[in-house]
Short mmCIF file of C-alpha atoms and ligand atoms in Angstrom, two decimals:
data_model
loop_
_atom_site.label_atom_id
_atom_site.label_comp_id
_atom_site.label_asym_id
_atom_site.label_seq_id
_atom_site.Cartn_x
_atom_site.Cartn_y
_atom_site.Cartn_z
CA UNK A 1 1.42 1.95 -7.89
CA UNK A 2 -2.25 3.10 -6.90
CA UNK A 3 -3.82 1.53 -3.69
CA UNK A 4 -6.96 -0.52 -4.14
CA UNK A 5 -8.87 2.79 -2.62
CA UNK A 6 -7.17 4.96 -5.10
CA UNK A 7 -8.89 2.62 -7.75
CA UNK A 8 -12.17 2.99 -5.82
CA UNK A 9 -11.94 6.60 -5.85
CA UNK A 10 -11.38 6.79 -9.62
CA UNK A 11 -13.96 4.26 -10.14
CA UNK A 12 -11.97 2.14 -11.78
CA UNK A 13 -13.35 -0.68 -9.05
CA UNK A 14 -16.63 -0.76 -7.94
CA UNK A 15 -17.88 -0.14 -4.35
CA UNK A 16 -21.00 0.33 -2.28
CA UNK A 17 -20.77 4.08 -2.14
CA UNK A 18 -22.76 5.83 0.90
CA UNK A 19 -21.23 9.38 0.53
CA UNK A 20 -18.95 11.34 -1.50
CA UNK A 21 -17.62 15.12 -1.75
CA UNK A 22 -14.89 16.90 -3.06
CA UNK A 23 -12.54 15.41 -0.34
CA UNK A 24 -13.91 12.30 0.79
CA UNK A 25 -15.52 9.38 -0.01
CA UNK A 26 -17.42 6.45 2.26
CA UNK A 27 -18.27 3.02 1.12
CA UNK A 28 -19.07 -0.39 2.89
CA UNK A 29 -16.18 -2.60 3.63
CA UNK A 30 -16.06 -5.73 1.52
CA UNK A 31 -15.22 -8.05 4.44
CA UNK A 32 -17.62 -6.15 7.29
CA UNK A 33 -16.94 -7.11 10.66
CA UNK A 34 -21.17 -6.15 11.07
CA UNK A 35 -23.62 -5.21 9.09
CA UNK A 36 -23.03 -1.46 8.34
CA UNK A 37 -19.33 -1.43 8.27
CA UNK A 38 -18.14 1.72 6.62
CA UNK A 39 -14.73 2.91 5.34
CA UNK A 40 -14.34 6.83 5.26
CA UNK A 41 -11.19 7.91 3.17
CA UNK A 42 -9.78 10.92 1.91
CA UNK A 43 -9.51 11.20 -1.84
CA UNK A 44 -5.86 12.52 -1.17
CA UNK A 45 -3.56 9.68 -1.11
CA UNK A 46 -1.87 9.87 2.27
CA UNK A 47 -0.76 6.49 3.38
CA UNK A 48 -1.21 7.30 7.30
CA UNK A 49 -3.01 9.94 9.13
CA UNK A 50 0.40 11.90 10.30
CA UNK A 51 1.05 12.30 6.51
CA UNK A 52 -2.35 13.94 5.73
CA UNK A 53 -2.76 17.69 4.91
CA UNK A 54 -4.99 19.90 7.35
CA UNK A 55 -7.57 20.45 4.69
CA UNK A 56 -8.23 16.54 4.31
CA UNK A 57 -8.17 15.88 8.14
CA UNK A 58 -10.92 18.56 8.29
CA UNK A 59 -12.92 17.15 5.47
CA UNK A 60 -12.96 13.89 7.32
CA UNK A 61 -13.88 15.47 10.57
CA UNK A 62 -16.59 17.46 8.78
CA UNK A 63 -18.41 13.85 7.32
CA UNK A 64 -17.46 11.44 10.10
CA UNK A 65 -20.22 12.66 12.68
CA UNK A 66 -22.85 12.74 9.85
CA UNK A 67 -21.73 9.31 8.61
CA UNK A 68 -22.32 7.91 11.72
CA UNK A 69 -25.78 9.35 12.45
CA UNK A 70 -26.47 7.81 8.86
CA UNK A 71 -25.27 4.53 9.79
CA UNK A 72 -27.06 4.57 13.29
CA UNK A 73 -30.08 5.58 11.48
CA UNK A 74 -29.83 2.89 8.52
CA UNK A 75 -28.88 0.07 10.80
CA UNK A 76 -31.37 0.84 13.80
CA UNK A 77 -28.20 0.65 16.12
CA UNK A 78 -26.67 3.81 17.96
CA UNK A 79 -23.37 1.43 19.24
CA UNK A 80 -20.53 1.55 17.02
CA UNK A 81 -16.68 1.60 17.12
CA UNK A 82 -14.18 4.10 14.94
CA UNK A 83 -11.03 2.71 14.41
CA UNK A 84 -8.00 3.82 12.42
CA UNK A 85 -5.00 1.43 12.01
CA UNK A 86 -2.16 3.44 11.23
CA UNK A 87 0.85 1.87 9.77
CA UNK A 88 1.37 -2.10 8.96
CA UNK A 89 2.66 -2.99 12.68
CA UNK A 90 -0.83 -1.58 14.04
CA UNK A 91 -2.70 -3.68 11.64
CA UNK A 92 -3.17 -1.31 8.23
CA UNK A 93 -3.40 -3.25 5.12
CA UNK A 94 -4.22 -0.63 2.68
CA UNK A 95 -1.89 2.34 2.47
CA UNK A 96 -4.07 4.81 2.32
CA UNK A 97 -5.76 6.68 5.44
CA UNK A 98 -9.18 5.37 6.29
CA UNK A 99 -11.44 5.22 9.08
CA UNK A 100 -13.59 2.16 9.97
CA UNK A 101 -17.03 2.78 11.58
CA UNK A 102 -18.28 -0.58 12.64
CA UNK A 103 -21.76 -1.12 14.23
CA UNK A 104 -21.63 -2.80 17.40
CA UNK A 105 -24.60 -5.17 17.38
CA UNK A 106 -26.00 -6.36 20.55
CA UNK A 107 -24.37 -9.71 21.61
CA UNK A 108 -26.14 -12.66 20.00
CA UNK A 109 -28.03 -10.77 17.18
CA UNK A 110 -27.47 -11.34 13.71
CA UNK A 111 -25.25 -9.26 11.55
CA UNK A 112 -21.45 -10.16 12.99
CA UNK A 113 -19.99 -9.22 16.24
CA UNK A 114 -18.62 -5.61 15.23
CA UNK A 115 -15.22 -4.94 16.86
CA UNK A 116 -13.79 -7.02 19.40
CA UNK A 117 -10.28 -5.92 19.88
CA UNK A 118 -8.47 -6.91 22.98
CA UNK A 119 -8.56 -3.59 25.55
CA UNK A 120 -5.75 -4.45 28.33
CA UNK A 121 -5.29 -1.09 30.37
CA UNK A 122 -2.75 -0.93 32.28
CA UNK A 123 -1.83 1.43 35.53
CA UNK A 124 -0.55 5.08 34.70
CA UNK A 125 2.88 5.99 36.24
CA UNK A 126 2.54 9.79 36.96
CA UNK A 127 6.08 10.43 37.01
CA UNK A 128 6.60 8.87 33.48
CA UNK A 129 3.18 10.56 32.46
CA UNK A 130 4.15 13.96 33.41
CA UNK A 131 7.53 13.69 31.12
CA UNK A 132 5.81 11.99 28.46
CA UNK A 133 2.93 14.53 28.63
CA UNK A 134 5.48 17.54 28.52
CA UNK A 135 7.52 16.11 25.34
CA UNK A 136 4.29 15.21 23.40
CA UNK A 137 3.04 18.98 24.21
CA UNK A 138 6.70 19.90 23.01
CA UNK A 139 6.28 18.08 19.91
CA UNK A 140 2.64 19.39 19.16
CA UNK A 141 4.74 22.96 18.78
CA UNK A 142 7.43 21.52 16.25
P1 LIG B 201 -6.86 -2.23 7.36
O1 LIG B 201 -6.47 -3.41 7.96
O2 LIG B 201 -7.28 -1.02 8.23
O3 LIG B 201 -6.21 -1.38 6.39
O4 LIG B 201 -8.49 -2.29 6.57
C1 LIG B 201 -8.64 -2.35 5.19
C2 LIG B 201 -10.01 -2.95 5.03
O5 LIG B 201 -10.15 -2.71 3.47
C3 LIG B 201 -10.46 -4.30 5.20
O6 LIG B 201 -11.64 -4.26 6.31
C4 LIG B 201 -11.06 -4.70 3.92
O7 LIG B 201 -11.75 -5.58 4.01
C5 LIG B 201 -11.07 -3.56 3.34
N1 LIG B 201 -11.24 -3.57 1.86
C6 LIG B 201 -10.31 -3.90 0.79
N2 LIG B 201 -10.69 -3.87 -0.31
C7 LIG B 201 -11.93 -3.52 -0.10
C8 LIG B 201 -12.71 -3.16 -1.38
N3 LIG B 201 -12.28 -3.30 -2.59
N4 LIG B 201 -13.87 -2.40 -1.06
C9 LIG B 201 -14.23 -2.16 0.10
N5 LIG B 201 -13.61 -2.38 1.07
C10 LIG B 201 -12.23 -3.15 0.97
#
């Protein structure tokens, strides 16, 4: 069953397209958190980023900074957040990889609030962190 983003890629449903190349597509989010809220997706139908091919990942990486610059120019605002919800428990509603690029308007200005996720840092435990960093480093080699 194709996701809504595959239907957008195939032009079966409309979108406010802002960029397209052979491997990626970017379009405005239909329920923006702020003016200029844009989604950048690979054309490859990977549900989560850990399942994405290196080629599609590289294409996203190539497009992302240019897209950010274009959004900054068009909105006149350099402040933005980039977010990727990976899997349903992390808030992903559409199972097709997508970066949110979300301009952050100044408080009180029109155009929405942008991203206001609760950000609650904790204190690192250096012993646990050393073991964890070594586990992740080992997993990178698998
Ligand atoms: P996520 O929760 O990270 O999966 O975000 C999915 C995003 O897709 C939401 O911000 C939706 O507003 C957006 N969205 C869903 N359907 C469409 C659509 N047809 N066109 C543009 N954006 C969409």
